[in-house]
Coordinates of C-alpha atoms in Angstrom, one line a residue:
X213 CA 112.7 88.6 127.7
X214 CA 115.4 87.3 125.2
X215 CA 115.8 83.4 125.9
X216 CA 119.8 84.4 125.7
X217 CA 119.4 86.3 129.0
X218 CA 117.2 83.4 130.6
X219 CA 119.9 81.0 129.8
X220 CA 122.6 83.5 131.8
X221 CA 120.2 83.9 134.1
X222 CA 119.9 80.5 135.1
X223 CA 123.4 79.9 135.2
X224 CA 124.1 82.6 137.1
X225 CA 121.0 81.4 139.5
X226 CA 122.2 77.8 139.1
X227 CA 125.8 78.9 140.6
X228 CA 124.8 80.6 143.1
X229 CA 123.0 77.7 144.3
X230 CA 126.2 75.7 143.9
X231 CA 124.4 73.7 141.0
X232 CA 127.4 74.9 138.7
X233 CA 130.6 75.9 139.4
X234 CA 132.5 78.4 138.1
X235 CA 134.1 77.3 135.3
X236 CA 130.4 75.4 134.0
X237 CA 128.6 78.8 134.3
X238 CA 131.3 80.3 132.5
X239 CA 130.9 78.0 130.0
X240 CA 127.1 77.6 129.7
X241 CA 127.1 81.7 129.2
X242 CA 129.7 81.1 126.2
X243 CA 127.3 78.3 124.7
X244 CA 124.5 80.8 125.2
X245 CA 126.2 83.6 123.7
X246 CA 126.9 81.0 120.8
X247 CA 123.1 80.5 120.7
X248 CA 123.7 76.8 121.9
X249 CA 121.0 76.8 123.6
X250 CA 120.5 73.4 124.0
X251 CA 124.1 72.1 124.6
X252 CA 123.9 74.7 127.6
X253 CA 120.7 73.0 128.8
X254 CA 122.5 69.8 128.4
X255 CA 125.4 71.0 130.5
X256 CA 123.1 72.6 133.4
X257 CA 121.5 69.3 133.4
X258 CA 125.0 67.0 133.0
X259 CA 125.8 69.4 136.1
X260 CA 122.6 68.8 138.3
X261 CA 123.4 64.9 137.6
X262 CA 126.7 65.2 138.9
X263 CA 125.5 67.0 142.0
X264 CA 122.4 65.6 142.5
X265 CA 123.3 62.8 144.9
X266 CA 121.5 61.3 147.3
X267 CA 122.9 59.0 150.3
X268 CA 126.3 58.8 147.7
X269 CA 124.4 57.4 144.2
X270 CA 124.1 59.9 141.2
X271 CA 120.8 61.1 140.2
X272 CA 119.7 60.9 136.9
X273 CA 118.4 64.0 135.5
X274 CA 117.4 64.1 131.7
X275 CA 118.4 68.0 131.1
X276 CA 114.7 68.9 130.0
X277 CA 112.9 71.9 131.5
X278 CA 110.2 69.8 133.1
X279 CA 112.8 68.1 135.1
X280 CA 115.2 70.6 135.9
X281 CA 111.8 72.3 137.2
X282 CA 111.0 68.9 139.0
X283 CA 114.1 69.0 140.5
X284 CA 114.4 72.5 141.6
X285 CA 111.4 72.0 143.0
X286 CA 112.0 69.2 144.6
X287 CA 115.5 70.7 146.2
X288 CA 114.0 74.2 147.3
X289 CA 114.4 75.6 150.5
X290 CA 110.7 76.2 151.6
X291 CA 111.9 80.0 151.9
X292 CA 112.1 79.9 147.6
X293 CA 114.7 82.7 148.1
X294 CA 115.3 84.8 145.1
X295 CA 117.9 83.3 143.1
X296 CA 115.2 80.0 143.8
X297 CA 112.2 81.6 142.1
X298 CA 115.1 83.1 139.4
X299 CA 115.9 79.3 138.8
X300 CA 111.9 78.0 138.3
X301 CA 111.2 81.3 136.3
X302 CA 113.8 81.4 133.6
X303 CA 112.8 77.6 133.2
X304 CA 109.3 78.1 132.1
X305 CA 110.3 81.3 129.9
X306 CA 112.6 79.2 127.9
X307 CA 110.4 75.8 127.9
X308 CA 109.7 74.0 124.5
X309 CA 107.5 71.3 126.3
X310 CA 105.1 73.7 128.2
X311 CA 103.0 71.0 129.0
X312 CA 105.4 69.2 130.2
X313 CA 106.1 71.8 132.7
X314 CA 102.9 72.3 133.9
X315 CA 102.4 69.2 134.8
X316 CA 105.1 69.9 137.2
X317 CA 103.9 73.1 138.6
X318 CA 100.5 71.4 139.0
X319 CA 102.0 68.4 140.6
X320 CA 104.1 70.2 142.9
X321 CA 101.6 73.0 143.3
X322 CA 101.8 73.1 147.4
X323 CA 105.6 73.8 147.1
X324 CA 105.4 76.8 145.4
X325 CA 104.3 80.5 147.0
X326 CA 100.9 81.3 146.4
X327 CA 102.2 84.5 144.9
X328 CA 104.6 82.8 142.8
X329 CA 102.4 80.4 140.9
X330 CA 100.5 82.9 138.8
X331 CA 103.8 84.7 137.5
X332 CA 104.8 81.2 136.1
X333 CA 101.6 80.2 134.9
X334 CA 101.3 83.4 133.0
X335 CA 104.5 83.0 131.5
X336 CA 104.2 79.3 130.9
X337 CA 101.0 80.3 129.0
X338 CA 102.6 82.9 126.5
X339 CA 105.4 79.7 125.8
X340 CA 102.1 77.5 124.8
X341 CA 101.2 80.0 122.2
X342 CA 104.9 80.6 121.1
X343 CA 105.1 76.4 120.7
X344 CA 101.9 76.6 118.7
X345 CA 99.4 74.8 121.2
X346 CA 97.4 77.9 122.0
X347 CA 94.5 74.9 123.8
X348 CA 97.5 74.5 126.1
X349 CA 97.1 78.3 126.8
X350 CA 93.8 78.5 127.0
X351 CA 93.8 75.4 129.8
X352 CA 96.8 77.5 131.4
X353 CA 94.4 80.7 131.5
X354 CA 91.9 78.5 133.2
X355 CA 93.7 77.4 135.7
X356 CA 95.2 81.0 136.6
X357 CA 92.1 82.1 136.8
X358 CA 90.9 79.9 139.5
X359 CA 93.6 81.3 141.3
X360 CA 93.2 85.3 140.8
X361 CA 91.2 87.0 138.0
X362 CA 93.1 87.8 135.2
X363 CA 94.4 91.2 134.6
X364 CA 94.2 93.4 131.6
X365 CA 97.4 91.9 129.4
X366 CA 96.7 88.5 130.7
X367 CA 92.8 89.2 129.0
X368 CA 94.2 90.2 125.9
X369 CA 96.7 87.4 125.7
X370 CA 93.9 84.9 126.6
X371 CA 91.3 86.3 124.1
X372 CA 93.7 85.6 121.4
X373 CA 94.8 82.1 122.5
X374 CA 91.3 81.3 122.7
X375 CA 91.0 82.5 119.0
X376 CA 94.0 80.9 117.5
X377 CA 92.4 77.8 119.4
X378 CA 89.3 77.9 117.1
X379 CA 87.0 78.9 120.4
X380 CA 85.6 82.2 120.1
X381 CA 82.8 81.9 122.3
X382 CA 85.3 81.6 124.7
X383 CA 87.0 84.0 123.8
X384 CA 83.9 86.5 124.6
X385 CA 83.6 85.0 127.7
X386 CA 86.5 85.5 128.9
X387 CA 86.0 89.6 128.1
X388 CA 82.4 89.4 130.0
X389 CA 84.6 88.2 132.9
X390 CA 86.9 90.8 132.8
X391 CA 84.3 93.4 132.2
X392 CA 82.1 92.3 135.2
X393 CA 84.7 91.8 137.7
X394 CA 86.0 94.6 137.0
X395 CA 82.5 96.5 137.0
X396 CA 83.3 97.8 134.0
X397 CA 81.1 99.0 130.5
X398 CA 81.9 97.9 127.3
X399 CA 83.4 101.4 126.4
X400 CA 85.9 101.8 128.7
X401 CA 87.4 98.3 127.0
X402 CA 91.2 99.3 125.1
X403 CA 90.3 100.2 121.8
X404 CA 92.0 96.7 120.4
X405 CA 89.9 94.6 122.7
X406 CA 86.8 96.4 121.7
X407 CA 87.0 95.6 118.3
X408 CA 88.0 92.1 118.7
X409 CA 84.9 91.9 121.0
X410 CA 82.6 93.1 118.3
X411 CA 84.6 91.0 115.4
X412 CA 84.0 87.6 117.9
X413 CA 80.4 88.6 117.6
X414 CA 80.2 88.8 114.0
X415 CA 82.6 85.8 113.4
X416 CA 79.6 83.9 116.0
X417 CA 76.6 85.2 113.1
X418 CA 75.8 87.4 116.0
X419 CA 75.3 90.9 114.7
X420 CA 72.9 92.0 116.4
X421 CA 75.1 91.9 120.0
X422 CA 77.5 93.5 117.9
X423 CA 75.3 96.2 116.7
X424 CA 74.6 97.2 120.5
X425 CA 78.0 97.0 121.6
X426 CA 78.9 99.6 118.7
X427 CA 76.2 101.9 119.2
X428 CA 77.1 102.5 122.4
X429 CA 80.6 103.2 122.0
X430 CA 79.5 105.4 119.5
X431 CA 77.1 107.2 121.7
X432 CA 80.4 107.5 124.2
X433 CA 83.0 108.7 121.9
X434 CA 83.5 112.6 121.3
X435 CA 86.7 112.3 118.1
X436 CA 85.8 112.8 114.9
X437 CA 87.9 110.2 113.8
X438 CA 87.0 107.3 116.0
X439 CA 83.2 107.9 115.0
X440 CA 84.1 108.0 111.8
X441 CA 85.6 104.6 111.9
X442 CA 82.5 103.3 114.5
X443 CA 79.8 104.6 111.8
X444 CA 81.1 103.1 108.8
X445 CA 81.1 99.5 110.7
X446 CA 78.1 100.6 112.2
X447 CA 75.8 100.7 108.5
X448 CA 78.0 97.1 107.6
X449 CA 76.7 95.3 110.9
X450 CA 73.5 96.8 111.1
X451 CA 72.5 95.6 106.9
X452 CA 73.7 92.2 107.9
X453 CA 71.4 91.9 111.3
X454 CA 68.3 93.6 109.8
X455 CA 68.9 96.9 112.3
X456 CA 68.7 98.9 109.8
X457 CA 66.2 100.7 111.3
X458 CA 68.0 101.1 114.7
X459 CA 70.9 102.9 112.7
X460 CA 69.1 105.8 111.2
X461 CA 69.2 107.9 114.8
X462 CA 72.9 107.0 114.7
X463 CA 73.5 108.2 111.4
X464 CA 71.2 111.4 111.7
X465 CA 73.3 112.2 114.8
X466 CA 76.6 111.4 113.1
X467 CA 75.7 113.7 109.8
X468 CA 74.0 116.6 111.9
X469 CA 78.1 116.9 113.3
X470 CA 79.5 117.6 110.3
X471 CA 80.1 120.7 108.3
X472 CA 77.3 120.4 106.0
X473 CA 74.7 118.8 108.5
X474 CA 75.2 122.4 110.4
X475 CA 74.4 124.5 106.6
X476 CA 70.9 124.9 105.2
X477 CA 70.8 123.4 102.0
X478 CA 71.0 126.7 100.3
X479 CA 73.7 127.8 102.3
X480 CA 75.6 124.5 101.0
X481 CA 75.3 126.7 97.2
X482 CA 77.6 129.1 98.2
X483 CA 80.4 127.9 99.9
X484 CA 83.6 129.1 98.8
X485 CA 85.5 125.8 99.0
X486 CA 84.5 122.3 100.2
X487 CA 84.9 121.0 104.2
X488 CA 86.9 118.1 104.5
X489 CA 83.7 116.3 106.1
X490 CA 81.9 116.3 103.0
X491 CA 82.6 112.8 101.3
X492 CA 82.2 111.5 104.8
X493 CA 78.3 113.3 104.5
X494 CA 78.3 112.4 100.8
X495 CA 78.6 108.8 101.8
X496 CA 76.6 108.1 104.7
X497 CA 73.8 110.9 103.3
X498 CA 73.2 108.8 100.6
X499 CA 72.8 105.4 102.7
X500 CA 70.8 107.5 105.4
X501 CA 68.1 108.8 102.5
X502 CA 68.2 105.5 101.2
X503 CA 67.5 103.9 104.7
X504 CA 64.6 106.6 105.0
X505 CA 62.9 105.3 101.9
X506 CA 62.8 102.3 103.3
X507 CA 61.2 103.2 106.1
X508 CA 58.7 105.4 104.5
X509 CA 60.2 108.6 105.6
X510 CA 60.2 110.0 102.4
X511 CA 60.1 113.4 103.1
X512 CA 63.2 113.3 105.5
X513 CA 64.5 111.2 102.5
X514 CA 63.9 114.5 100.4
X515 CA 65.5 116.7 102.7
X516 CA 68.6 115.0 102.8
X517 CA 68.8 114.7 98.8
X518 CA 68.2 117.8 98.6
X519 CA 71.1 118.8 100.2
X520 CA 73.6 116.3 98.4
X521 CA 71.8 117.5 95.2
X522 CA 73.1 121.1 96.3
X523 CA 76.4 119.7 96.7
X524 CA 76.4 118.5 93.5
X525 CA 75.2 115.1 93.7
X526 CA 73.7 114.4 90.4
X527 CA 71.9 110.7 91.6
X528 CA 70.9 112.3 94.6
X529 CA 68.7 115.2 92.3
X530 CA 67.5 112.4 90.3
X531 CA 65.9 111.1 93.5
X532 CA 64.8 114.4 94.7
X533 CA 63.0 113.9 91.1
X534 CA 61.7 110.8 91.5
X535 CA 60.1 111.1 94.8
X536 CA 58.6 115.2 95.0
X537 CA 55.3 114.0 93.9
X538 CA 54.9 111.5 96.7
X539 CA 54.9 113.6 99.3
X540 CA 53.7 117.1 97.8
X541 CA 57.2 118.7 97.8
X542 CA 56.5 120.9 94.3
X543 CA 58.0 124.1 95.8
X544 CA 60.1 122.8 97.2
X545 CA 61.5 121.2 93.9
X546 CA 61.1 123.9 92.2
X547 CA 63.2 126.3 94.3
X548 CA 65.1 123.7 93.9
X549 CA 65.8 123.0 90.1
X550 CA 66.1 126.8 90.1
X551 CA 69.5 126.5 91.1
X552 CA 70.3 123.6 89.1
X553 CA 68.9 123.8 85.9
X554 CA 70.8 123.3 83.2
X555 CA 72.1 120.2 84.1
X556 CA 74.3 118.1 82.3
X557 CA 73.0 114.6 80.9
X558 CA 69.5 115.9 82.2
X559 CA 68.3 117.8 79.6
X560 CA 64.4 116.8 80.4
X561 CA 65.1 118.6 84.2
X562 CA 65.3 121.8 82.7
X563 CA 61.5 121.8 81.0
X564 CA 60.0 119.9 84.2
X565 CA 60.9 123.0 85.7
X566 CA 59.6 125.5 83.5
X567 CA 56.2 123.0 84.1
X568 CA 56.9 123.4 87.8
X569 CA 56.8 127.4 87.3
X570 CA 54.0 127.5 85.1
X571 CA 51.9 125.7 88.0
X572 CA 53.2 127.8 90.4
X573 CA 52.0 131.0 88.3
X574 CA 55.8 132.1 86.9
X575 CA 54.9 132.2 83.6
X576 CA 57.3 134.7 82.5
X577 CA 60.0 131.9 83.2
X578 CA 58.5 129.1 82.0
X579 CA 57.5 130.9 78.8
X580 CA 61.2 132.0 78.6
X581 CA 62.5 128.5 78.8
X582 CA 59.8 127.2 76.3
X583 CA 60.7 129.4 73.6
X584 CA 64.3 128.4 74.3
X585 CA 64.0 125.3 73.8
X586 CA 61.6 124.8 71.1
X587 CA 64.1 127.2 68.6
X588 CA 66.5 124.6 69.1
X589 CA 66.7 120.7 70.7
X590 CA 62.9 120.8 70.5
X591 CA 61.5 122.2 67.5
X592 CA 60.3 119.2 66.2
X593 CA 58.7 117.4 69.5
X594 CA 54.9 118.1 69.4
X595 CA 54.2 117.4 73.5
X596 CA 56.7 120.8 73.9
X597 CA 54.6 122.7 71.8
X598 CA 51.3 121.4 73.4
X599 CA 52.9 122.1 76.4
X600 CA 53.5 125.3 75.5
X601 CA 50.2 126.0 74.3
X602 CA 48.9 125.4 77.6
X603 CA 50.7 127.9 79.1
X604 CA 49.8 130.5 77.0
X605 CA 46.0 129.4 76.9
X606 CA 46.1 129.4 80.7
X607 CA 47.2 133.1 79.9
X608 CA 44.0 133.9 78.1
X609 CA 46.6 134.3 75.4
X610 CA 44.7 132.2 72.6
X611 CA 45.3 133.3 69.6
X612 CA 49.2 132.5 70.2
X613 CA 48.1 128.7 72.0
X614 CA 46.1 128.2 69.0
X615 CA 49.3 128.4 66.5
X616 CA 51.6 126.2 69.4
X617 CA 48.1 123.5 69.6
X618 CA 48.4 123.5 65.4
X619 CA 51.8 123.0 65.6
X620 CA 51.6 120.1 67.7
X621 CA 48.7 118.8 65.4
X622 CA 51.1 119.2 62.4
X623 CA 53.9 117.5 63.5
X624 CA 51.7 114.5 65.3
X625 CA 47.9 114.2 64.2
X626 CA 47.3 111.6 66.5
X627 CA 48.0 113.7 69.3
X628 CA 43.8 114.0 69.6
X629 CA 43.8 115.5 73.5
X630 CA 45.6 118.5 71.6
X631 CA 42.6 118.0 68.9
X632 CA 40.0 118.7 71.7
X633 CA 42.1 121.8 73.6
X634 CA 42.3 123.5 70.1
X635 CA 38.4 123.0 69.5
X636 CA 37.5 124.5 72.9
X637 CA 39.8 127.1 71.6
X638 CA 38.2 128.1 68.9
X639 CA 34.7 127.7 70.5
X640 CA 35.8 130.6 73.2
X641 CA 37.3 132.9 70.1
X642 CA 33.7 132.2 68.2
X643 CA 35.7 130.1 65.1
X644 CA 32.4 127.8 65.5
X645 CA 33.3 126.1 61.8
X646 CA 36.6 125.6 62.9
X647 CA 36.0 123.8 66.2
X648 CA 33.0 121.6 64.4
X649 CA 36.1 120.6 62.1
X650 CA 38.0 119.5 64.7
X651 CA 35.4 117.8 66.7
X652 CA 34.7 115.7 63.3
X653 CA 38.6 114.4 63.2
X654 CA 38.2 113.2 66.6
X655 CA 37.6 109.3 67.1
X656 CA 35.0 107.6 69.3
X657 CA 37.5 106.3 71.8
X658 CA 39.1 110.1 72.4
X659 CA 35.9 111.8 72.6
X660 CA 34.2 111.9 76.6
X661 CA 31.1 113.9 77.9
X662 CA 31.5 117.5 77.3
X663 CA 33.4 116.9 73.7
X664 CA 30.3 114.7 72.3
X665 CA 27.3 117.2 74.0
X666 CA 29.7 120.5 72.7
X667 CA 30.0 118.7 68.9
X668 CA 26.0 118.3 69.1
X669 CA 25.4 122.2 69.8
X670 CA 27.7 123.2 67.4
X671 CA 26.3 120.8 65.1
X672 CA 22.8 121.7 66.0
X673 CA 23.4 125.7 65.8
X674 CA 25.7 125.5 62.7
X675 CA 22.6 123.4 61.0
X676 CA 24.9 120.0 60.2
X677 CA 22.3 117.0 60.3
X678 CA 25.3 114.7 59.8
X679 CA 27.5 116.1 62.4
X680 CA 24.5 116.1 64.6
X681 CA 23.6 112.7 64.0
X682 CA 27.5 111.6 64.4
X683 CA 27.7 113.4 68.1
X684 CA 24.0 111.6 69.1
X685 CA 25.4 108.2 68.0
X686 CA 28.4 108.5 69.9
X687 CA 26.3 109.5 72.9
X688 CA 24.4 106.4 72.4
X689 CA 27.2 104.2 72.0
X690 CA 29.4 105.3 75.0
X691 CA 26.3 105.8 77.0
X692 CA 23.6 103.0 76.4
X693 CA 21.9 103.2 79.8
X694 CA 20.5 107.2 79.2
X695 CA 17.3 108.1 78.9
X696 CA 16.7 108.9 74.7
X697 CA 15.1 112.5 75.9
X698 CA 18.5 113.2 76.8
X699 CA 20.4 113.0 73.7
X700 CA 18.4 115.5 72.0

């Protein structure tokens, strides 16, 4: 109410009550109008002086709220007619000693009406906080609250004395009071005072509290929007009180709402445009897979990248990468990289797969993709062509893996686990000379079981006493404990 008005109204109160007489409340409404609102509180005062007499000696009255309040008080019919509780009312809505006034009301408590004490005490309250002594406030809350429980706005306007005051616990309090004499939840809180509540929480290091009183209003709350909003404070408060693990049903049942939580992850390939949802699943996805890792869910972890990596989510593939093996998802990655291969700034992806199809018996593709790349980015990268000699020799093709293991050899000699695949090689196409020659090249430490026992026959039935001897030594050397009937 603007303090303009209160001043006219308590003139017009204070003449009607014969405090003023016409020509003072004429002129207390100009001073007012003037917004000399002090001079007019001077003059009300000046007046009450002048009036004030008792058995024929003036009555000094210093014009301050607190005493014209005193004095009213003091002067009232016990009937407090309407212009009366006019009088005390504009008073305490224009006070700038609120304690002062209370003091008063507190003093002179038994004079008022029980049903006008509250009304002033609420207002008094709201002038605390306006004169910057919000503890005031919070003392003025107190003490209308012993009288009637506070409603809703006087809550609100408590909560946030209480917090300009420095006192947040009581601030909480004072919302538990509310909620449980009114009998009701958390949720059904105005949407203002339900964030404070949880911010009070978190401002007190207590997270977890907060954590609960968010997840059930999100449990409660149907609008996109609004769970929007209670999700993405949700995954803030639940990293900071180590309830991580509480949010994952929160965010699966937030994500399987939106556009792309309803779409198999193929489906996700051929949408014609994107939902407006999608950064929202893009987002939270990410931290939910994440969370899953964590929590050794890693296959659930893979499902979800999976679907990101559809959507185009190139980190998101890179963990669908990273984690396949763990859990025996090689179809599944397969199908996968199927859809995505080439990809840009991953040129590696696009052999892993033709790997992955070669395992899975699609040697058509793979060999496709091999030949690709090794006329162009890798002609000169021996693993490629030992890689793609084992897809041909796994094709009882071995004439052709023989020239991809010697061109391996050629560009990297060392590469001695290419050495032994090309000797087996020749032992299966009968080149006996040839595969002695490579057993030779081998060294000690690349040579294991079968590889020293095959160089022995083939030395043996080719008649090489040195090769022979060289295979037995090895034997000897790598195998101390065997009986000697057994090298020969």
């Amino acid at each position: 109410m603007p303090l303009g008005w209160l001043f006219a109204l308590l003139a017009v109160s204070l003449g009607s009550a014969g405090l003023l007489i016409p020509r003072q409340s004429e002129l207390v409404k100009r001073l007012v109008e003037d917004g000399r609102h002090d001079r007019a509180l001077a003059l009300v005062g000046e007046s009450m002086n002048s009036g004030g007499a008792t058995n024929g000696a003036p009555t000094s009255v210093d014009p301050t709220p607190a005493n014209l309040v005193k004095v009213l008080l003091d002067s009232a019919d016990h009937d407090f007619d309407e212009a009366g509780r006019a009088r005390i009312d504009a008073l305490v809505r224009i006070t700038d000693d609120p304690k002062g006034v209370l003091d008063v009301l507190l003093e002179r408590r038994r004079l008022i009406p029980k049903e006008l004490l509250p009304d002033l005490l609420d207002h008094l309250a709201v002038r605390a906080v306006h004169a910057n002594d919000p503890a005031l406030a919070v003392s003025i809350y107190g003490e209308l609250e012993q009288l009637s429980p506070l409603d809703l706005d006087q809550t609100v306007r408590h909560v946030a004395a209480c917090r300009f005051s420095g006192n947040p616990r009581a601030a909480l309090e004072t919302i538990s009071r509310y909620l449980q004499t009114n009998r009701l939840p958390f949720t059904q809180l105005p949407e203002d005072l339900r964030k404070t509540t949880v911010s009070l929480h978190r401002e007190l290091n207590e997270g977890s509290q907060a954590f609960d009183l968010l997840s059930a209003e999100f449990k409660a709350t149907l609008d996109p929007t609004e769970r929007h909003e209670l999700v993405d404070l949700l995954t803030t408060v639940a990293a900071q009180s180590d309830r991580l693990e509480d949010s994952l049903p929160i965010l699966q049942d937030y994500l399987a709402n939106t556009d792309a939580g309803k779409h198999e992850w193929r489906e996700l390939l051929h949408r014609k445009a994107p939902h407006p949802s999608d950064a929202d699943f893009m987002r939270f996805g990410k931290l939910l897979a994440q969370h899953l890792e964590w929590n050794n869910q890693t296959s659930e972890a893979f499902d979800l990248y999976r679907k990101l990596a559809a959507m185009g989510d190139l980190e998101s593939l890179d963990r669908c990468i990273t984690v396949y093996p763990w859990v025996d998802r090689q179809e599944d990655i397969t199908d996968l990289l199927e859809t995505q291969v080439p990809v840009t700034d991953r040129e590696t992806y696009t052999l892993l797969l033709a790997r992955l199809q070669s395992e899975r018996g699609q040697f058509a593709e793979a060999e496709r993709t091999y030949r690709s790349e090794l006329a162009s980015t890798h002609a000169k990268d021996p693993a490629v062509w030992a890689e793609f000699g084992g897809i041909l020799d796994a094709q009882d093709r071995f004439d052709e893996a023989l020239e991809a293991y010697r061109n391996a050899l050629d560009l990297d000699p060392e590469r001695h686990e290419v050495r032994v695949k090309l000797a087996r090689l020749h032992v299966t196409l009968g080149n006996h000379a040839a595969a002695l020659l490579a057993y030779r090249k081998l060294p000690a430490e690349s040579h294991d079981r079968k590889t020293r026992e095959d160089y022995a026959m083939i030395a043996k039935s080719l008649d090489s006493p040195r090769d022979f001897i060289h295979a037995v030594q090895l034997k000897i050397e790598a195998e101390p404990q065997t009986e000697p009937g057994h090298f020969l």
